Amino acid sequence: MKIECIKTHHLRCHLEKPFGFSQWSYAQRNVLVIEIITDTGISGWGECYGPADVTQSAVSNFYAPRIIGSDALATNVIWQHMWRSSLDFARGGIMMGAMSGIDMALWDLKGKVLGLSVSELMGGRYRDVVPCYATGMYFQDLPENELLPLLVKEAKGYANEGFAAMKIKVGKNPNFDEKLIIAMREALPSTQLMADSNHAYDLPEAIKIGRVLDKQNYVWFEEPLSPEHGNLFKQLHEKLDLTIATGECEQTRFGFMKLIESGGVSLLQPDLAYCGGPSEALKIRTLASANGINCIPHVWGTMLNFAAATHFLASAYHEPGRAEPKSLFLEYDRTENPLRDELYDIAIEVQNGSARVPTTPGLGVKIDIQAMKQFDINNTETR
Ligand code: MG
């Protein structure tokens, strides 16, 4: 079975309510989705994390012509072929984001051909339902005394929907962050809370905020420091009790090996639409396991990436094993996103804060081609 055609779609939608985090704010959503079609007519879908217009060129102009005609089920062979073809100038970055979406589409395709779900392809499911944490509480352009109660109200809404865990954004400024961390804990005394700064702090600030999180019994502190300063994570870790999580900006087993070696990180967060795809995420998980660390994917974008992460966590063995292990919570972004909520005929079901793992072949989600047309601002086809 050979790859005959690769289609890409740059999808865009404008948001009713722009939202922000420590580095940027968004008034629109963009994503690149990829369809890989074989000579038998069966196709698989994947998505890329990163700037969709640039990634689209990397897929359609660079990688697609190099893998047309390849054995569609040979995921590792294709990955290695793509890697070697761009290694001299693209060991990571946007090109790896492009490879990730292609690899995801090939896993979806392989599952459909073999009649197996992606979690079965990954070695089998430990669980049929994966608990989720709600990601939200993004900043809005409001005075701080209005913003804080609004964020607390949003979090209470997720708790009422059944989420037992959720993640807030910090990194606006340390004074506001501290107030927010405490207000969230007071409002939700029994919820598992995490905080994500998106690398907003220097080391003294991260220590200060980390101590507040420790005192308020948060579960993890995400991207406290810049990914460029791996050596600082160890120094931070030595001052704090709580788990330090990072990895959404990192890629490949080689990148994660360096991250682990630099020390201080106790939870890895590869994004399956960016780290090198499901193939590479499994290698990163093996590396993490060999170092006694767990992996919980970063999830952004549409249902394809969410489905890939659902299968990845359904097939994850929590390190270390015990009678009642901690939960590996799946990231479920709750901010406005028509490309997640209005694009799919078949989506992942999330009820009471938990995602049901699809048992149908492939990723188990299906794009509504008609619905996609309203969002499609540029598409390509390579044969
Ligand atoms: Mg994050």
Tab-separated table of C-alpha atoms and ligand atoms in Angstrom:
chain	number	residue	atom	x	y	z
A	1	MET	CA	0.000	0.000	0.000
A	2	LYS	CA	1.673	3.190	-1.204
A	3	ILE	CA	1.194	6.856	-0.371
A	4	GLU	CA	-0.420	8.367	-3.456
A	5	CYS	CA	-1.465	11.857	-2.426
A	6	ILE	CA	-0.917	14.316	0.448
A	7	LYS	CA	-3.388	17.149	1.010
A	8	THR	CA	-2.956	20.029	3.447
A	9	HIS	CA	-5.526	22.521	4.738
A	10	HIS	CA	-4.696	25.747	6.534
A	11	LEU	CA	-7.754	26.330	8.730
A	12	ARG	CA	-8.482	29.639	10.406
A	13	CYS	CA	-11.249	31.066	12.560
A	14	HIS	CA	-11.685	34.386	14.327
A	15	LEU	CA	-12.500	34.357	18.009
A	16	GLU	CA	-15.360	36.231	19.629
A	17	LYS	CA	-13.233	36.878	22.702
A	18	PRO	CA	-9.438	37.257	22.335
A	19	PHE	CA	-7.410	35.633	25.122
A	20	GLY	CA	-3.842	35.974	26.304
A	21	PHE	CA	-1.072	34.325	28.283
A	22	SER	CA	2.332	35.503	29.498
A	23	GLN	CA	3.857	35.747	26.010
A	24	TRP	CA	1.122	36.628	23.558
A	25	SER	CA	-2.596	37.035	22.915
A	26	TYR	CA	-4.800	35.438	20.287
A	27	ALA	CA	-7.692	36.882	18.310
A	28	GLN	CA	-7.811	33.967	15.875
A	29	ARG	CA	-6.966	30.272	15.747
A	30	ASN	CA	-4.956	28.660	12.973
A	31	VAL	CA	-4.071	25.045	12.384
A	32	LEU	CA	-2.664	22.897	9.598
A	33	VAL	CA	-4.379	19.562	9.027
A	34	ILE	CA	-2.981	16.909	6.718
A	35	GLU	CA	-4.669	14.076	4.862
A	36	ILE	CA	-2.506	11.248	3.510
A	37	ILE	CA	-4.255	9.122	0.884
A	38	THR	CA	-3.074	5.708	-0.296
A	39	ASP	CA	-3.398	3.993	-3.669
A	40	THR	CA	-6.219	1.888	-2.133
A	41	GLY	CA	-8.205	5.021	-1.287
A	42	ILE	CA	-7.819	4.702	2.530
A	43	SER	CA	-6.648	7.923	4.143
A	44	GLY	CA	-5.312	9.127	7.496
A	45	TRP	CA	-5.429	12.550	9.139
A	46	GLY	CA	-3.013	14.468	11.318
A	47	GLU	CA	-2.392	18.020	12.524
A	48	CYS	CA	0.653	20.194	13.121
A	49	TYR	CA	1.326	22.562	16.018
A	50	GLY	CA	3.053	25.746	14.884
A	51	PRO	CA	2.521	28.552	12.338
A	52	ALA	CA	0.128	26.900	9.886
A	53	ASP	CA	1.107	28.898	6.794
A	54	VAL	CA	4.829	28.164	7.212
A	55	THR	CA	4.283	24.528	8.208
A	56	GLN	CA	2.055	24.083	5.162
A	57	SER	CA	4.956	24.886	2.874
A	58	ALA	CA	7.247	22.496	4.775
A	59	VAL	CA	4.732	19.674	4.270
A	60	SER	CA	3.595	20.343	0.728
A	61	ASN	CA	6.851	21.588	-0.821
A	62	PHE	CA	9.459	19.674	1.124
A	63	TYR	CA	8.357	16.429	2.811
A	64	ALA	CA	5.373	15.390	0.665
A	65	PRO	CA	7.349	14.982	-2.595
A	66	ARG	CA	9.948	12.941	-0.695
A	67	ILE	CA	7.490	10.371	0.702
A	68	ILE	CA	4.970	9.965	-2.125
A	69	GLY	CA	5.212	6.324	-3.255
A	70	SER	CA	6.469	5.087	0.166
A	71	ASP	CA	4.983	2.071	1.948
A	72	ALA	CA	2.186	3.787	3.899
A	73	LEU	CA	2.454	1.459	6.909
A	74	ALA	CA	6.213	1.902	7.407
A	75	THR	CA	5.929	4.692	9.990
A	76	ASN	CA	9.459	4.420	11.366
A	77	VAL	CA	11.035	4.100	7.918
A	78	ILE	CA	9.194	7.199	6.686
A	79	TRP	CA	10.094	9.149	9.855
A	80	GLN	CA	13.768	8.329	9.484
A	81	HIS	CA	13.688	9.173	5.768
A	82	MET	CA	12.154	12.606	6.494
A	83	TRP	CA	14.578	13.206	9.383
A	84	ARG	CA	17.632	12.412	7.277
A	85	SER	CA	16.388	14.500	4.345
A	86	SER	CA	16.355	17.680	6.482
A	87	LEU	CA	18.802	16.887	9.292
A	88	ASP	CA	21.504	19.269	8.123
A	89	PHE	CA	19.280	22.327	8.485
A	90	ALA	CA	16.214	21.254	10.489
A	91	ARG	CA	16.947	19.204	13.579
A	92	GLY	CA	13.868	20.749	15.124
A	93	GLY	CA	11.500	23.700	14.892
A	94	ILE	CA	8.808	24.151	12.286
A	95	MET	CA	10.117	21.372	10.060
A	96	MET	CA	9.711	18.925	12.962
A	97	GLY	CA	6.170	20.274	13.464
A	98	ALA	CA	5.516	19.381	9.802
A	99	MET	CA	6.956	15.876	10.283
A	100	SER	CA	4.776	15.458	13.400
A	101	GLY	CA	1.508	16.023	11.508
A	102	ILE	CA	2.589	13.640	8.747
A	103	ASP	CA	3.507	10.995	11.316
A	104	MET	CA	0.162	11.461	13.130
A	105	ALA	CA	-1.717	10.983	9.844
A	106	LEU	CA	0.274	7.796	9.184
A	107	TRP	CA	-0.730	6.369	12.615
A	108	ASP	CA	-4.393	7.159	11.885
A	109	LEU	CA	-3.989	5.510	8.487
A	110	LYS	CA	-2.237	2.423	9.865
A	111	GLY	CA	-5.006	1.903	12.430
A	112	LYS	CA	-7.671	2.156	9.741
A	113	VAL	CA	-5.851	-0.329	7.493
A	114	LEU	CA	-5.251	-2.866	10.302
A	115	GLY	CA	-8.642	-2.343	11.996
A	116	LEU	CA	-7.008	-1.237	15.276
A	117	SER	CA	-7.283	1.909	17.360
A	118	VAL	CA	-4.110	3.947	17.854
A	119	SER	CA	-3.937	2.913	21.542
A	120	GLU	CA	-4.008	-0.734	20.443
A	121	LEU	CA	-1.205	0.029	17.982
A	122	MET	CA	0.694	1.647	20.866
A	123	GLY	CA	0.608	-1.607	22.816
A	124	GLY	CA	-2.875	-1.686	24.312
A	125	ARG	CA	-5.080	0.284	26.679
A	126	TYR	CA	-4.599	0.346	30.450
A	127	ARG	CA	-7.823	2.328	30.738
A	128	ASP	CA	-10.972	2.982	28.662
A	129	VAL	CA	-11.545	6.416	30.149
A	130	VAL	CA	-8.845	9.038	30.703
A	131	PRO	CA	-9.365	11.750	33.351
A	132	CYS	CA	-8.852	15.254	31.951
A	133	TYR	CA	-7.720	18.506	33.420
A	134	ALA	CA	-9.325	21.696	32.135
A	135	THR	CA	-6.883	24.228	30.718
A	136	GLY	CA	-8.233	27.745	30.811
A	137	MET	CA	-8.152	30.879	32.953
A	138	TYR	CA	-6.321	32.821	30.245
A	139	PHE	CA	-5.793	36.549	30.686
A	140	GLN	CA	-8.139	39.148	29.255
A	141	ASP	CA	-7.605	42.821	28.663
A	142	LEU	CA	-9.266	43.938	31.891
A	143	PRO	CA	-8.192	45.673	35.100
A	144	GLU	CA	-6.753	43.155	37.549
A	145	ASN	CA	-9.527	43.635	40.117
A	146	GLU	CA	-12.063	42.604	37.437
A	147	LEU	CA	-9.957	39.875	35.894
A	148	LEU	CA	-9.244	37.909	39.070
A	149	PRO	CA	-12.883	37.171	40.064
A	150	LEU	CA	-13.695	36.379	36.439
A	151	LEU	CA	-10.932	33.729	36.326
A	152	VAL	CA	-12.094	32.224	39.621
A	153	LYS	CA	-15.654	32.085	38.262
A	154	GLU	CA	-14.425	30.339	35.121
A	155	ALA	CA	-12.588	27.728	37.218
A	156	LYS	CA	-15.660	27.078	39.369
A	157	GLY	CA	-17.595	26.464	36.148
A	158	TYR	CA	-15.189	23.672	35.180
A	159	ALA	CA	-15.491	22.156	38.650
A	160	ASN	CA	-19.281	22.168	38.237
A	161	GLU	CA	-18.870	20.384	34.887
A	162	GLY	CA	-17.073	17.577	36.729
A	163	PHE	CA	-13.391	18.396	36.249
A	164	ALA	CA	-11.391	17.240	39.275
A	165	ALA	CA	-8.252	18.970	37.975
A	166	MET	CA	-7.471	22.192	36.144
A	167	LYS	CA	-4.604	24.432	35.111
A	168	ILE	CA	-4.391	28.181	35.471
A	169	LYS	CA	-2.149	30.653	33.664
A	170	VAL	CA	0.375	32.656	35.646
A	171	GLY	CA	3.105	34.950	34.364
A	172	LYS	CA	1.129	38.198	34.094
A	173	ASN	CA	3.167	39.763	36.890
A	174	PRO	CA	4.337	38.127	40.135
A	175	ASN	CA	2.021	40.164	42.410
A	176	PHE	CA	-1.103	39.320	40.448
A	177	ASP	CA	0.046	35.718	40.021
A	178	GLU	CA	0.389	35.239	43.765
A	179	LYS	CA	-3.084	36.647	44.426
A	180	LEU	CA	-4.571	34.440	41.702
A	181	ILE	CA	-2.885	31.260	42.989
A	182	ILE	CA	-4.271	31.842	46.481
A	183	ALA	CA	-7.751	32.885	45.306
A	184	MET	CA	-8.051	29.727	43.172
A	185	ARG	CA	-7.093	27.498	46.077
A	186	GLU	CA	-9.563	29.225	48.400
A	187	ALA	CA	-12.341	28.824	45.816
A	188	LEU	CA	-11.488	25.188	45.002
A	189	PRO	CA	-10.048	23.568	48.126
A	190	SER	CA	-10.239	19.963	46.895
A	191	THR	CA	-9.472	20.414	43.169
A	192	GLN	CA	-6.106	19.342	41.797
A	193	LEU	CA	-4.608	22.617	40.557
A	194	MET	CA	-1.644	23.237	38.266
A	195	ALA	CA	-0.062	26.528	37.185
A	196	ASP	CA	1.613	27.348	33.861
A	197	SER	CA	3.814	30.432	33.385
A	198	ASN	CA	4.848	29.725	29.757
A	199	HIS	CA	8.449	30.575	30.733
A	200	ALA	CA	7.646	33.992	32.214
A	201	TYR	CA	10.044	34.089	35.184
A	202	ASP	CA	13.697	34.445	35.996
A	203	LEU	CA	15.054	32.114	38.668
A	204	PRO	CA	14.372	34.273	41.784
A	205	GLU	CA	10.804	34.961	40.626
A	206	ALA	CA	10.221	31.289	39.841
A	207	ILE	CA	11.449	30.330	43.334
A	208	LYS	CA	9.133	32.901	44.918
A	209	ILE	CA	6.055	31.836	42.927
A	210	GLY	CA	6.994	28.163	43.334
A	211	ARG	CA	6.956	28.561	47.120
A	212	VAL	CA	3.439	30.026	46.933
A	213	LEU	CA	2.358	27.057	44.804
A	214	ASP	CA	3.954	24.663	47.304
A	215	LYS	CA	2.111	26.282	50.177
A	216	GLN	CA	-1.191	26.171	48.272
A	217	ASN	CA	-0.672	22.499	47.439
A	218	TYR	CA	-0.576	22.778	43.638
A	219	VAL	CA	0.255	19.614	41.678
A	220	TRP	CA	2.764	20.995	39.203
A	221	PHE	CA	4.528	24.179	38.090
A	222	GLU	CA	4.655	24.243	34.289
A	223	GLU	CA	7.332	26.021	32.242
A	224	PRO	CA	8.515	28.151	35.162
A	225	LEU	CA	11.678	29.075	33.239
A	226	SER	CA	12.796	29.554	29.655
A	227	PRO	CA	13.508	26.349	27.720
A	228	GLU	CA	16.800	28.015	26.765
A	229	HIS	CA	18.093	27.762	30.342
A	230	GLY	CA	17.913	24.072	31.142
A	231	ASN	CA	20.591	24.452	33.830
A	232	LEU	CA	18.283	26.659	35.946
A	233	PHE	CA	15.598	23.983	36.345
A	234	LYS	CA	17.810	21.951	38.682
A	235	GLN	CA	18.427	24.998	40.876
A	236	LEU	CA	14.684	25.693	41.051
A	237	HIS	CA	13.856	22.055	41.803
A	238	GLU	CA	16.246	22.069	44.761
A	239	LYS	CA	14.219	24.890	46.372
A	240	LEU	CA	10.713	23.432	45.852
A	241	ASP	CA	8.653	20.369	46.705
A	242	LEU	CA	6.175	20.356	43.827
A	243	THR	CA	6.634	18.729	40.426
A	244	ILE	CA	8.275	20.833	37.737
A	245	ALA	CA	6.782	20.131	34.305
A	246	THR	CA	8.006	21.234	30.901
A	247	GLY	CA	8.588	20.085	27.328
A	248	GLU	CA	5.951	21.632	25.054
A	249	CYS	CA	8.709	23.633	23.290
A	250	GLU	CA	11.005	20.602	23.082
A	251	GLN	CA	11.260	18.072	20.271
A	252	THR	CA	12.663	14.625	19.489
A	253	ARG	CA	14.229	12.002	21.760
A	254	PHE	CA	17.504	13.918	21.419
A	255	GLY	CA	16.030	17.162	22.745
A	256	PHE	CA	14.257	15.391	25.604
A	257	MET	CA	17.408	13.460	26.487
A	258	LYS	CA	19.218	16.778	27.019
A	259	LEU	CA	16.281	18.087	29.049
A	260	ILE	CA	16.330	15.025	31.317
A	261	GLU	CA	20.116	15.157	31.660
A	262	SER	CA	20.069	18.796	32.752
A	263	GLY	CA	17.936	17.693	35.748
A	264	GLY	CA	15.179	19.302	37.791
A	265	VAL	CA	12.247	18.301	35.554
A	266	SER	CA	9.923	15.604	36.893
A	267	LEU	CA	7.164	15.614	34.266
A	268	LEU	CA	7.690	15.724	30.484
A	269	GLN	CA	5.099	17.305	28.192
A	270	PRO	CA	5.824	16.492	24.548
A	271	ASP	CA	3.177	17.691	22.084
A	272	LEU	CA	2.311	14.904	19.631
A	273	ALA	CA	1.680	17.480	16.886
A	274	TYR	CA	5.122	19.044	17.374
A	275	CYS	CA	7.633	16.764	19.172
A	276	GLY	CA	8.049	14.495	16.131
A	277	GLY	CA	4.608	12.847	16.095
A	278	PRO	CA	3.287	9.762	17.902
A	279	SER	CA	6.296	7.713	16.708
A	280	GLU	CA	8.739	10.056	18.403
A	281	ALA	CA	6.518	10.577	21.469
A	282	LEU	CA	6.704	6.829	22.175
A	283	LYS	CA	10.508	7.001	22.055
A	284	ILE	CA	10.437	10.019	24.391
A	285	ARG	CA	8.185	8.051	26.754
A	286	THR	CA	10.637	5.161	26.797
A	287	LEU	CA	13.440	7.576	27.590
A	288	ALA	CA	11.326	9.124	30.362
A	289	SER	CA	10.515	5.693	31.800
A	290	ALA	CA	14.203	4.761	31.836
A	291	ASN	CA	14.727	7.846	34.012
A	292	GLY	CA	11.709	7.295	36.285
A	293	ILE	CA	9.731	10.226	34.848
A	294	ASN	CA	6.162	10.332	33.481
A	295	CYS	CA	4.966	11.921	30.229
A	296	ILE	CA	1.691	13.827	29.897
A	297	PRO	CA	1.336	15.370	26.433
A	298	HIS	CA	0.820	19.071	25.880
A	299	VAL	CA	-2.392	19.373	23.847
A	300	TRP	CA	-3.456	22.342	21.759
A	301	GLY	CA	-5.319	22.647	18.474
A	302	THR	CA	-8.108	20.404	17.259
A	303	MET	CA	-9.551	16.969	17.959
A	304	LEU	CA	-6.859	15.115	15.998
A	305	ASN	CA	-4.143	16.081	18.464
A	306	PHE	CA	-6.529	15.587	21.393
A	307	ALA	CA	-7.360	12.093	20.101
A	308	ALA	CA	-3.672	11.248	19.642
A	309	ALA	CA	-2.968	12.336	23.233
A	310	THR	CA	-5.990	10.367	24.511
A	311	HIS	CA	-4.615	7.175	22.943
A	312	PHE	CA	-1.130	7.996	24.212
A	313	LEU	CA	-2.351	8.330	27.809
A	314	ALA	CA	-4.686	5.324	27.535
A	315	SER	CA	-1.597	3.273	26.709
A	316	ALA	CA	0.626	4.898	29.387
A	317	TYR	CA	1.946	2.952	32.350
A	318	HIS	CA	2.249	5.239	35.336
A	319	GLU	CA	5.733	5.195	36.877
A	320	PRO	CA	6.082	3.740	39.463
A	321	GLY	CA	3.351	1.109	39.559
A	322	ARG	CA	1.376	0.734	42.797
A	323	ALA	CA	-2.074	-0.357	43.998
A	324	GLU	CA	-3.542	3.113	43.540
A	325	PRO	CA	-1.362	5.134	41.178
A	326	LYS	CA	-1.674	8.853	40.601
A	327	SER	CA	-3.806	9.857	37.624
A	328	LEU	CA	-2.160	10.887	34.369
A	329	PHE	CA	-4.484	13.771	33.539
A	330	LEU	CA	-5.105	14.584	29.878
A	331	GLU	CA	-4.893	18.263	28.906
A	332	TYR	CA	-8.261	19.539	27.657
A	333	ASP	CA	-8.135	23.149	26.504
A	334	ARG	CA	-11.472	24.799	27.281
A	335	THR	CA	-10.921	28.186	25.609
A	336	GLU	CA	-13.006	29.156	22.596
A	337	ASN	CA	-12.039	27.046	19.589
A	338	PRO	CA	-14.451	26.440	16.696
A	339	LEU	CA	-11.698	24.363	15.015
A	340	ARG	CA	-12.074	21.855	17.851
A	341	ASP	CA	-15.818	22.125	18.444
A	342	GLU	CA	-17.376	22.727	15.001
A	343	LEU	CA	-15.115	20.750	12.683
A	344	TYR	CA	-15.813	17.128	13.553
A	345	ASP	CA	-18.540	14.595	12.696
A	346	ILE	CA	-17.053	12.265	15.272
A	347	ALA	CA	-15.174	13.785	18.211
A	348	ILE	CA	-13.743	12.505	21.477
A	349	GLU	CA	-16.488	12.331	24.090
A	350	VAL	CA	-15.656	14.164	27.317
A	351	GLN	CA	-18.147	13.689	30.125
A	352	ASN	CA	-17.806	14.540	33.787
A	353	GLY	CA	-14.215	15.587	33.201
A	354	SER	CA	-13.105	12.334	31.561
A	355	ALA	CA	-12.428	11.396	27.931
A	356	ARG	CA	-13.651	8.101	26.512
A	357	VAL	CA	-10.909	6.416	24.499
A	358	PRO	CA	-12.142	5.637	20.977
A	359	THR	CA	-12.129	1.947	20.102
A	360	THR	CA	-12.737	2.458	16.388
A	361	PRO	CA	-9.792	2.062	13.964
A	362	GLY	CA	-7.192	4.845	13.834
A	363	LEU	CA	-7.468	7.992	15.932
A	364	GLY	CA	-11.246	7.550	16.115
A	365	VAL	CA	-12.267	11.084	15.160
A	366	LYS	CA	-13.622	12.262	11.808
A	367	ILE	CA	-13.495	15.677	10.167
A	368	ASP	CA	-16.712	16.942	8.582
A	369	ILE	CA	-15.441	17.866	5.111
A	370	GLN	CA	-18.367	20.196	4.500
A	371	ALA	CA	-17.826	22.035	7.792
A	372	MET	CA	-14.106	22.325	7.070
A	373	LYS	CA	-14.725	24.408	3.937
A	374	GLN	CA	-15.793	27.488	5.917
A	375	PHE	CA	-12.430	27.515	7.746
A	376	ASP	CA	-10.142	26.489	4.847
A	377	ILE	CA	-8.138	29.535	3.728
A	378	ASN	CA	-5.479	27.701	1.715
A	379	ASN	CA	-5.085	24.101	0.639
A	380	THR	CA	-2.530	22.089	-1.324
A	381	GLU	CA	-2.412	18.699	-3.007
A	382	THR	CA	0.794	16.813	-3.810
A	383	ARG	CA	0.778	13.627	-5.915
B	1	MG	MG	1.878	24.978	28.826
